[in-house]
């Protein structure tokens, strides 16, 4: 009966990136690995690679970073201890990664363009059309 009751009282927590991104502080740190959300706050000081590595990934999808390191089966098992929920299945991870990479790219500085009277203009609204 205990196991049966436990299974029916379990609540699945679903989170989206908006919620997960709020958890990016030293005292409140979540990461997503393979669409599962982990609260790694308590593990921060214990991480063999240092806490900076975890802070860099806090509040976002850390799957790529987690897999690139090649964590052991023991590390994967330990991670489960910090499981708090699942990523909302409606979230398209490919879109999220594309948006994240686009945001990381630097925006080129606007270049002054010359008007018909020869004076330089810094009006960036029309800079793209004037250069074409």
mmCIF file of C-alpha atoms in Angstrom, residues 30-84:
data_model
loop_
_atom_site.group_PDB
_atom_site.id
_atom_site.type_symbol
_atom_site.label_atom_id
_atom_site.label_comp_id
_atom_site.label_asym_id
_atom_site.label_seq_id
_atom_site.Cartn_x
_atom_site.Cartn_y
_atom_site.Cartn_z
ATOM 1 C CA UNK A 30 18.701 25.050 -11.807
ATOM 2 C CA UNK A 31 19.957 23.394 -14.978
ATOM 3 C CA UNK A 32 18.260 21.347 -17.671
ATOM 4 C CA UNK A 33 19.921 18.128 -18.840
ATOM 5 C CA UNK A 34 18.119 15.987 -21.414
ATOM 6 C CA UNK A 35 14.812 17.787 -20.782
ATOM 7 C CA UNK A 36 14.928 17.152 -17.037
ATOM 8 C CA UNK A 37 15.261 20.007 -14.551
ATOM 9 C CA UNK A 38 17.699 19.752 -11.659
ATOM 10 C CA UNK A 39 18.139 22.010 -8.634
ATOM 11 C CA UNK A 40 21.912 21.798 -8.211
ATOM 12 C CA UNK A 41 22.180 24.524 -5.567
ATOM 13 C CA UNK A 42 23.297 22.084 -2.860
ATOM 14 C CA UNK A 43 25.874 20.516 -5.206
ATOM 15 C CA UNK A 44 27.539 23.796 -6.160
ATOM 16 C CA UNK A 45 30.373 23.572 -3.610
ATOM 17 C CA UNK A 46 30.879 19.840 -4.223
ATOM 18 C CA UNK A 47 31.311 19.902 -8.002
ATOM 19 C CA UNK A 48 34.779 18.536 -8.880
ATOM 20 C CA UNK A 49 35.073 20.967 -11.804
ATOM 21 C CA UNK A 50 34.397 23.979 -9.595
ATOM 22 C CA UNK A 51 31.331 26.081 -9.053
ATOM 23 C CA UNK A 52 32.052 28.532 -11.888
ATOM 24 C CA UNK A 53 31.315 25.819 -14.444
ATOM 25 C CA UNK A 54 27.878 25.271 -12.929
ATOM 26 C CA UNK A 55 27.199 28.993 -12.566
ATOM 27 C CA UNK A 56 27.909 29.450 -16.289
ATOM 28 C CA UNK A 57 25.171 26.931 -17.117
ATOM 29 C CA UNK A 58 22.691 27.997 -14.426
ATOM 30 C CA UNK A 59 19.142 28.767 -15.474
ATOM 31 C CA UNK A 60 19.433 27.145 -18.895
ATOM 32 C CA UNK A 61 19.933 23.937 -20.852
ATOM 33 C CA UNK A 62 23.274 22.419 -19.847
ATOM 34 C CA UNK A 63 22.919 19.205 -21.866
ATOM 35 C CA UNK A 64 25.682 20.032 -24.335
ATOM 36 C CA UNK A 65 28.125 21.087 -21.611
ATOM 37 C CA UNK A 66 27.246 18.016 -19.529
ATOM 38 C CA UNK A 67 27.806 15.624 -22.437
ATOM 39 C CA UNK A 68 30.949 17.352 -23.751
ATOM 40 C CA UNK A 69 32.739 16.622 -20.478
ATOM 41 C CA UNK A 70 31.873 12.924 -20.637
ATOM 42 C CA UNK A 71 30.441 12.427 -17.154
ATOM 43 C CA UNK A 72 30.614 8.961 -15.594
ATOM 44 C CA UNK A 73 27.650 6.746 -14.779
ATOM 45 C CA UNK A 74 28.179 7.706 -11.125
ATOM 46 C CA UNK A 75 27.848 11.396 -12.003
ATOM 47 C CA UNK A 76 24.658 10.710 -13.947
ATOM 48 C CA UNK A 77 23.254 8.779 -11.008
ATOM 49 C CA UNK A 78 24.209 11.582 -8.614
ATOM 50 C CA UNK A 79 22.449 14.114 -10.831
ATOM 51 C CA UNK A 80 19.157 12.261 -10.326
ATOM 52 C CA UNK A 81 19.326 13.160 -6.633
ATOM 53 C CA UNK A 82 18.722 16.802 -7.636
ATOM 54 C CA UNK A 83 15.825 16.153 -10.047
ATOM 55 C CA UNK A 84 12.915 18.578 -9.530
#
